PDB file of C-alpha atoms in Angstrom:
ATOM      1  CA  UNK A  11     101.446 -35.844-170.845  1.00 63.00           C
ATOM      2  CA  UNK A  12      99.604 -33.224-168.761  1.00 74.00           C
ATOM      3  CA  UNK A  13      98.116 -34.632-165.537  1.00 86.00           C
ATOM      4  CA  UNK A  14      94.376 -34.103-165.107  1.00 89.00           C
ATOM      5  CA  UNK A  15      91.884 -34.319-162.245  1.00 92.00           C
ATOM      6  CA  UNK A  16      88.232 -35.139-162.910  1.00 95.00           C
ATOM      7  CA  UNK A  17      85.490 -34.134-160.511  1.00 96.00           C
ATOM      8  CA  UNK A  18      82.590 -31.909-159.513  1.00 97.00           C
ATOM      9  CA  UNK A  19      83.457 -28.354-158.500  1.00 97.00           C
ATOM     10  CA  UNK A  20      81.770 -25.178-157.260  1.00 97.00           C
ATOM     11  CA  UNK A  21      83.347 -21.836-158.198  1.00 97.00           C
ATOM     12  CA  UNK A  22      83.452 -19.843-154.951  1.00 96.00           C
ATOM     13  CA  UNK A  23      85.005 -16.522-155.940  1.00 94.00           C
ATOM     14  CA  UNK A  24      87.269 -14.673-158.352  1.00 91.00           C
ATOM     15  CA  UNK A  25      90.617 -13.288-157.196  1.00 86.00           C
ATOM     16  CA  UNK A  26      91.986  -9.878-158.113  1.00 82.00           C
ATOM     17  CA  UNK A  27      94.092 -11.489-160.864  1.00 87.00           C
ATOM     18  CA  UNK A  28      90.981 -13.116-162.349  1.00 88.00           C
ATOM     19  CA  UNK A  29      91.705 -16.681-161.260  1.00 94.00           C
ATOM     20  CA  UNK A  30      88.717 -18.698-160.108  1.00 96.00           C
ATOM     21  CA  UNK A  31      88.713 -20.233-156.633  1.00 96.00           C
ATOM     22  CA  UNK A  32      87.051 -23.648-156.979  1.00 96.00           C
ATOM     23  CA  UNK A  33      86.136 -26.215-154.333  1.00 96.00           C
ATOM     24  CA  UNK A  34      85.989 -29.899-155.153  1.00 96.00           C
ATOM     25  CA  UNK A  35      82.616 -31.258-154.046  1.00 96.00           C
ATOM     26  CA  UNK A  36      84.194 -34.717-154.037  1.00 94.00           C
ATOM     27  CA  UNK A  37      86.931 -34.150-151.445  1.00 94.00           C
ATOM     28  CA  UNK A  38      86.760 -30.469-150.377  1.00 93.00           C
ATOM     29  CA  UNK A  39      90.078 -29.546-151.987  1.00 93.00           C
ATOM     30  CA  UNK A  40      90.420 -25.863-152.905  1.00 94.00           C
ATOM     31  CA  UNK A  41      92.142 -25.010-156.175  1.00 95.00           C
ATOM     32  CA  UNK A  42      92.653 -21.803-158.141  1.00 95.00           C
ATOM     33  CA  UNK A  43      92.192 -22.164-161.894  1.00 96.00           C
ATOM     34  CA  UNK A  44      92.885 -19.904-164.838  1.00 94.00           C
ATOM     35  CA  UNK A  45      89.953 -17.678-165.837  1.00 91.00           C
ATOM     36  CA  UNK A  46      87.321 -19.354-167.990  1.00 93.00           C
ATOM     37  CA  UNK A  47      84.748 -17.247-169.812  1.00 89.00           C
ATOM     38  CA  UNK A  48      81.843 -19.634-169.189  1.00 92.00           C
ATOM     39  CA  UNK A  49      82.318 -19.983-165.409  1.00 95.00           C
ATOM     40  CA  UNK A  50      81.180 -17.498-162.751  1.00 95.00           C
ATOM     41  CA  UNK A  51      81.345 -17.491-158.940  1.00 95.00           C
ATOM     42  CA  UNK A  52      78.607 -19.840-157.775  1.00 96.00           C
ATOM     43  CA  UNK A  53      78.521 -22.077-160.842  1.00 97.00           C
ATOM     44  CA  UNK A  54      78.785 -25.813-160.233  1.00 97.00           C
ATOM     45  CA  UNK A  55      80.421 -27.917-162.924  1.00 98.00           C
ATOM     46  CA  UNK A  56      81.611 -31.389-163.760  1.00 98.00           C
ATOM     47  CA  UNK A  57      84.953 -31.231-165.447  1.00 96.00           C
ATOM     48  CA  UNK A  58      88.599 -31.977-165.929  1.00 96.00           C
ATOM     49  CA  UNK A  59      91.328 -29.777-164.498  1.00 95.00           C
ATOM     50  CA  UNK A  60      94.666 -29.929-166.312  1.00 95.00           C
ATOM     51  CA  UNK A  61      97.821 -29.186-164.364  1.00 91.00           C
ATOM     52  CA  UNK A  62     100.549 -27.329-166.275  1.00 87.00           C
ATOM     53  CA  UNK A  63     103.708 -26.611-164.243  1.00 83.00           C
ATOM     54  CA  UNK A  64     101.694 -26.730-160.999  1.00 79.00           C
ATOM     55  CA  UNK A  65      98.979 -24.343-162.236  1.00 87.00           C
ATOM     56  CA  UNK A  66      95.470 -25.603-162.941  1.00 93.00           C
ATOM     57  CA  UNK A  67      93.165 -24.780-165.826  1.00 94.00           C
ATOM     58  CA  UNK A  68      89.768 -26.121-166.799  1.00 95.00           C
ATOM     59  CA  UNK A  69      90.381 -28.482-169.717  1.00 94.00           C
ATOM     60  CA  UNK A  70      86.758 -29.558-170.211  1.00 95.00           C
ATOM     61  CA  UNK A  71      83.560 -28.897-168.287  1.00 97.00           C
ATOM     62  CA  UNK A  72      79.785 -28.987-168.195  1.00 97.00           C
ATOM     63  CA  UNK A  73      77.952 -26.464-166.011  1.00 97.00           C
ATOM     64  CA  UNK A  74      75.282 -28.212-163.916  1.00 97.00           C
ATOM     65  CA  UNK A  75      74.075 -25.275-161.775  1.00 97.00           C
ATOM     66  CA  UNK A  76      74.166 -21.589-162.699  1.00 96.00           C
ATOM     67  CA  UNK A  77      73.653 -20.250-159.166  1.00 96.00           C
ATOM     68  CA  UNK A  78      75.542 -17.000-158.554  1.00 96.00           C
ATOM     69  CA  UNK A  79      77.624 -16.069-155.499  1.00 96.00           C
ATOM     70  CA  UNK A  80      78.387 -12.450-154.573  1.00 95.00           C
ATOM     71  CA  UNK A  81      80.395 -10.960-151.701  1.00 95.00           C
ATOM     72  CA  UNK A  82      80.458  -7.580-149.994  1.00 95.00           C
ATOM     73  CA  UNK A  83      82.548  -6.509-147.012  1.00 95.00           C
ATOM     74  CA  UNK A  84      81.732  -3.594-144.701  1.00 94.00           C
ATOM     75  CA  UNK A  85      78.047  -3.268-145.602  1.00 95.00           C
ATOM     76  CA  UNK A  86      75.610  -0.957-143.828  1.00 93.00           C
ATOM     77  CA  UNK A  87      71.830  -0.689-143.523  1.00 91.00           C
ATOM     78  CA  UNK A  88      71.081  -4.350-142.938  1.00 93.00           C
ATOM     79  CA  UNK A  89      67.528  -5.532-143.457  1.00 92.00           C
ATOM     80  CA  UNK A  90      65.332  -6.404-140.488  1.00 91.00           C
ATOM     81  CA  UNK A  91      65.331 -10.197-140.939  1.00 92.00           C
ATOM     82  CA  UNK A  92      69.146 -10.251-140.827  1.00 93.00           C
ATOM     83  CA  UNK A  93      69.317  -8.166-137.653  1.00 93.00           C
ATOM     84  CA  UNK A  94      66.554 -10.192-135.970  1.00 93.00           C
ATOM     85  CA  UNK A  95      68.302 -13.460-136.842  1.00 93.00           C
ATOM     86  CA  UNK A  96      71.549 -12.155-135.355  1.00 92.00           C
ATOM     87  CA  UNK A  97      69.813 -10.887-132.207  1.00 92.00           C
ATOM     88  CA  UNK A  98      68.190 -14.301-131.685  1.00 92.00           C
ATOM     89  CA  UNK A  99      71.607 -15.965-132.017  1.00 89.00           C
ATOM     90  CA  UNK A 100      73.110 -13.577-129.467  1.00 88.00           C
ATOM     91  CA  UNK A 101      70.189 -14.062-127.075  1.00 90.00           C
ATOM     92  CA  UNK A 102      70.582 -17.849-127.308  1.00 90.00           C
ATOM     93  CA  UNK A 103      74.396 -17.588-127.150  1.00 88.00           C
ATOM     94  CA  UNK A 104      74.617 -19.434-130.458  1.00 89.00           C
ATOM     95  CA  UNK A 105      77.285 -18.963-133.119  1.00 88.00           C
ATOM     96  CA  UNK A 106      74.869 -19.707-135.977  1.00 91.00           C
ATOM     97  CA  UNK A 107      71.221 -18.920-136.607  1.00 92.00           C
ATOM     98  CA  UNK A 108      68.858 -19.104-139.585  1.00 94.00           C
ATOM     99  CA  UNK A 109      65.377 -18.105-140.655  1.00 94.00           C
ATOM    100  CA  UNK A 110      63.359 -17.998-143.865  1.00 94.00           C
ATOM    101  CA  UNK A 111      62.399 -14.731-145.538  1.00 95.00           C
ATOM    102  CA  UNK A 112      59.096 -13.967-147.245  1.00 94.00           C
ATOM    103  CA  UNK A 113      57.853 -11.643-149.955  1.00 93.00           C
ATOM    104  CA  UNK A 114      55.044  -9.106-149.482  1.00 92.00           C
ATOM    105  CA  UNK A 115      52.373 -11.751-150.120  1.00 94.00           C
ATOM    106  CA  UNK A 116      53.804 -14.123-147.510  1.00 93.00           C
ATOM    107  CA  UNK A 117      55.469 -16.532-149.961  1.00 93.00           C
ATOM    108  CA  UNK A 118      58.953 -17.804-149.018  1.00 94.00           C
ATOM    109  CA  UNK A 119      61.679 -16.179-151.118  1.00 95.00           C
ATOM    110  CA  UNK A 120      64.924 -16.895-149.316  1.00 95.00           C
ATOM    111  CA  UNK A 121      66.801 -17.814-146.164  1.00 95.00           C
ATOM    112  CA  UNK A 122      69.107 -15.832-143.905  1.00 97.00           C
ATOM    113  CA  UNK A 123      72.017 -17.376-142.003  1.00 96.00           C
ATOM    114  CA  UNK A 124      74.141 -15.482-139.498  1.00 96.00           C
ATOM    115  CA  UNK A 125      77.566 -16.698-138.377  1.00 93.00           C
ATOM    116  CA  UNK A 126      79.309 -15.096-135.409  1.00 90.00           C
ATOM    117  CA  UNK A 127      82.732 -13.687-136.173  1.00 82.00           C
ATOM    118  CA  UNK A 128      85.483 -15.312-134.119  1.00 72.00           C
ATOM    119  CA  UNK A 129      87.426 -12.311-132.829  1.00 69.00           C
ATOM    120  CA  UNK A 130      91.096 -12.831-133.609  1.00 72.00           C
ATOM    121  CA  UNK A 131      90.704 -16.558-134.252  1.00 75.00           C
ATOM    122  CA  UNK A 132      89.034 -16.933-137.623  1.00 84.00           C
ATOM    123  CA  UNK A 133      87.889 -14.748-140.474  1.00 91.00           C
ATOM    124  CA  UNK A 134      84.520 -16.335-141.282  1.00 93.00           C
ATOM    125  CA  UNK A 135      83.893 -14.012-144.238  1.00 94.00           C
ATOM    126  CA  UNK A 136      87.238 -14.905-145.856  1.00 93.00           C
ATOM    127  CA  UNK A 137      86.666 -18.621-145.223  1.00 94.00           C
ATOM    128  CA  UNK A 138      83.279 -18.481-146.957  1.00 95.00           C
ATOM    129  CA  UNK A 139      84.665 -16.472-149.874  1.00 95.00           C
ATOM    130  CA  UNK A 140      87.795 -18.577-150.261  1.00 93.00           C
ATOM    131  CA  UNK A 141      86.112 -21.957-149.993  1.00 93.00           C
ATOM    132  CA  UNK A 142      87.609 -23.232-146.753  1.00 92.00           C
ATOM    133  CA  UNK A 143      84.206 -22.994-145.010  1.00 92.00           C
ATOM    134  CA  UNK A 144      81.390 -24.972-146.661  1.00 91.00           C
ATOM    135  CA  UNK A 145      78.396 -23.374-148.365  1.00 94.00           C
ATOM    136  CA  UNK A 146      77.139 -26.493-150.145  1.00 94.00           C
ATOM    137  CA  UNK A 147      75.200 -27.844-147.121  1.00 94.00           C
ATOM    138  CA  UNK A 148      73.291 -24.546-146.868  1.00 94.00           C
ATOM    139  CA  UNK A 149      72.327 -24.744-150.534  1.00 94.00           C
ATOM    140  CA  UNK A 150      71.233 -28.365-150.178  1.00 94.00           C
ATOM    141  CA  UNK A 151      69.087 -27.580-147.136  1.00 93.00           C
ATOM    142  CA  UNK A 152      67.648 -24.544-148.920  1.00 93.00           C
ATOM    143  CA  UNK A 153      66.633 -26.611-151.944  1.00 94.00           C
ATOM    144  CA  UNK A 154      65.464 -29.695-150.047  1.00 92.00           C
ATOM    145  CA  UNK A 155      63.462 -27.765-147.441  1.00 80.00           C
ATOM    146  CA  UNK A 156      59.750 -27.205-147.200  1.00 76.00           C
ATOM    147  CA  UNK A 157      59.704 -24.531-149.915  1.00 73.00           C
ATOM    148  CA  UNK A 158      61.800 -26.705-152.246  1.00 82.00           C
ATOM    149  CA  UNK A 159      63.550 -23.933-154.171  1.00 91.00           C
ATOM    150  CA  UNK A 160      64.955 -24.996-157.518  1.00 93.00           C
ATOM    151  CA  UNK A 161      68.364 -23.987-158.835  1.00 93.00           C
ATOM    152  CA  UNK A 162      69.639 -21.591-159.958  1.00 96.00           C
ATOM    153  CA  UNK A 163      69.595 -19.248-156.986  1.00 96.00           C
ATOM    154  CA  UNK A 164      71.718 -16.350-155.766  1.00 96.00           C
ATOM    155  CA  UNK A 165      73.860 -16.408-152.635  1.00 97.00           C
ATOM    156  CA  UNK A 166      75.091 -13.224-150.982  1.00 97.00           C
ATOM    157  CA  UNK A 167      77.855 -13.330-148.370  1.00 97.00           C
ATOM    158  CA  UNK A 168      77.913 -10.013-146.507  1.00 97.00           C
ATOM    159  CA  UNK A 169      80.048  -8.742-143.649  1.00 95.00           C
ATOM    160  CA  UNK A 170      78.403  -5.816-141.832  1.00 94.00           C
ATOM    161  CA  UNK A 171      80.586  -2.834-140.973  1.00 92.00           C
ATOM    162  CA  UNK A 172      79.289  -2.465-137.407  1.00 89.00           C
ATOM    163  CA  UNK A 173      78.113  -5.920-136.294  1.00 89.00           C
ATOM    164  CA  UNK A 174      80.068  -8.997-135.218  1.00 88.00           C
ATOM    165  CA  UNK A 175      78.636 -11.498-137.656  1.00 93.00           C
ATOM    166  CA  UNK A 176      78.697 -12.608-141.274  1.00 95.00           C
ATOM    167  CA  UNK A 177      75.433 -12.902-143.162  1.00 96.00           C
ATOM    168  CA  UNK A 178      74.702 -15.478-145.851  1.00 97.00           C
ATOM    169  CA  UNK A 179      71.505 -14.687-147.728  1.00 97.00           C
ATOM    170  CA  UNK A 180      70.197 -17.373-150.076  1.00 97.00           C
ATOM    171  CA  UNK A 181      67.718 -15.913-152.551  1.00 97.00           C
ATOM    172  CA  UNK A 182      65.351 -18.262-154.358  1.00 96.00           C
ATOM    173  CA  UNK A 183      65.098 -16.548-157.739  1.00 95.00           C
ATOM    174  CA  UNK A 184      68.243 -15.805-159.698  1.00 95.00           C
ATOM    175  CA  UNK A 185      68.125 -12.322-161.261  1.00 93.00           C
ATOM    176  CA  UNK A 186      64.747 -11.682-159.645  1.00 93.00           C
ATOM    177  CA  UNK A 187      63.611  -8.484-157.958  1.00 94.00           C
ATOM    178  CA  UNK A 188      64.906  -9.550-154.516  1.00 95.00           C
ATOM    179  CA  UNK A 189      68.317 -10.583-155.821  1.00 96.00           C
ATOM    180  CA  UNK A 190      68.674  -7.337-157.771  1.00 95.00           C
ATOM    181  CA  UNK A 191      67.621  -5.321-154.713  1.00 95.00           C
ATOM    182  CA  UNK A 192      70.201  -7.042-152.491  1.00 96.00           C
ATOM    183  CA  UNK A 193      72.883  -6.599-155.149  1.00 95.00           C
ATOM    184  CA  UNK A 194      72.122  -2.895-155.586  1.00 94.00           C
ATOM    185  CA  UNK A 195      71.720  -2.168-151.862  1.00 95.00           C
ATOM    186  CA  UNK A 196      75.037  -3.708-150.862  1.00 95.00           C
ATOM    187  CA  UNK A 197      77.104  -2.963-153.954  1.00 91.00           C
ATOM    188  CA  UNK A 198      77.636  -6.586-154.919  1.00 90.00           C
ATOM    189  CA  UNK A 199      79.204  -7.036-158.342  1.00 76.00           C
ATOM    190  CA  UNK A 200      77.088  -8.775-160.955  1.00 73.00           C
ATOM    191  CA  UNK A 201      79.261 -11.819-161.559  1.00 61.00           C
ATOM    192  CA  UNK A 202      77.199 -13.089-164.505  1.00 55.00           C
ATOM    193  CA  UNK A 203      78.084 -10.035-166.587  1.00 50.00           C
ATOM    194  CA  UNK A 204      80.519 -10.638-169.423  1.00 36.00           C
TER     195      UNK A 204
END
């Protein structure tokens, strides 16, 4: 009999061999699973993982959130809100800072978080991509905040080429103009494409 694990998971990223890096939202465990056509980085699902010879695969699942995650390393031409958020963090000698973003009519459309890189100690970008640093609390705060954004959203994790921080940009509308602009500007792959 094949052992199985049942739980709630968030797909964090896809490795070069196509395996999906998933984080258990029940206990924080990180597990790589065989590629599954219906799951993309960012999707949250309830499901069963089957373990065959130490390797996991998704045996059954139901997607409960179709939010997308995208990653880009070495980006240039950061937008003003990101740079201002980072400058505020540096001025206050804080490792983390956040601020909302707004569209041209003044309506909230996202939130920017900056995380200071830990020179030589930690790779914050890799931890966010690989699931060892949490993103779920940011999403919960984003959705439960004053603007009350509904899922699905898009989350961009960007490491600037010339600044000492990692940027997490939560965008309210999945596949909206802002999300497409961020994706195109920073060369983020479209993970919902077949």
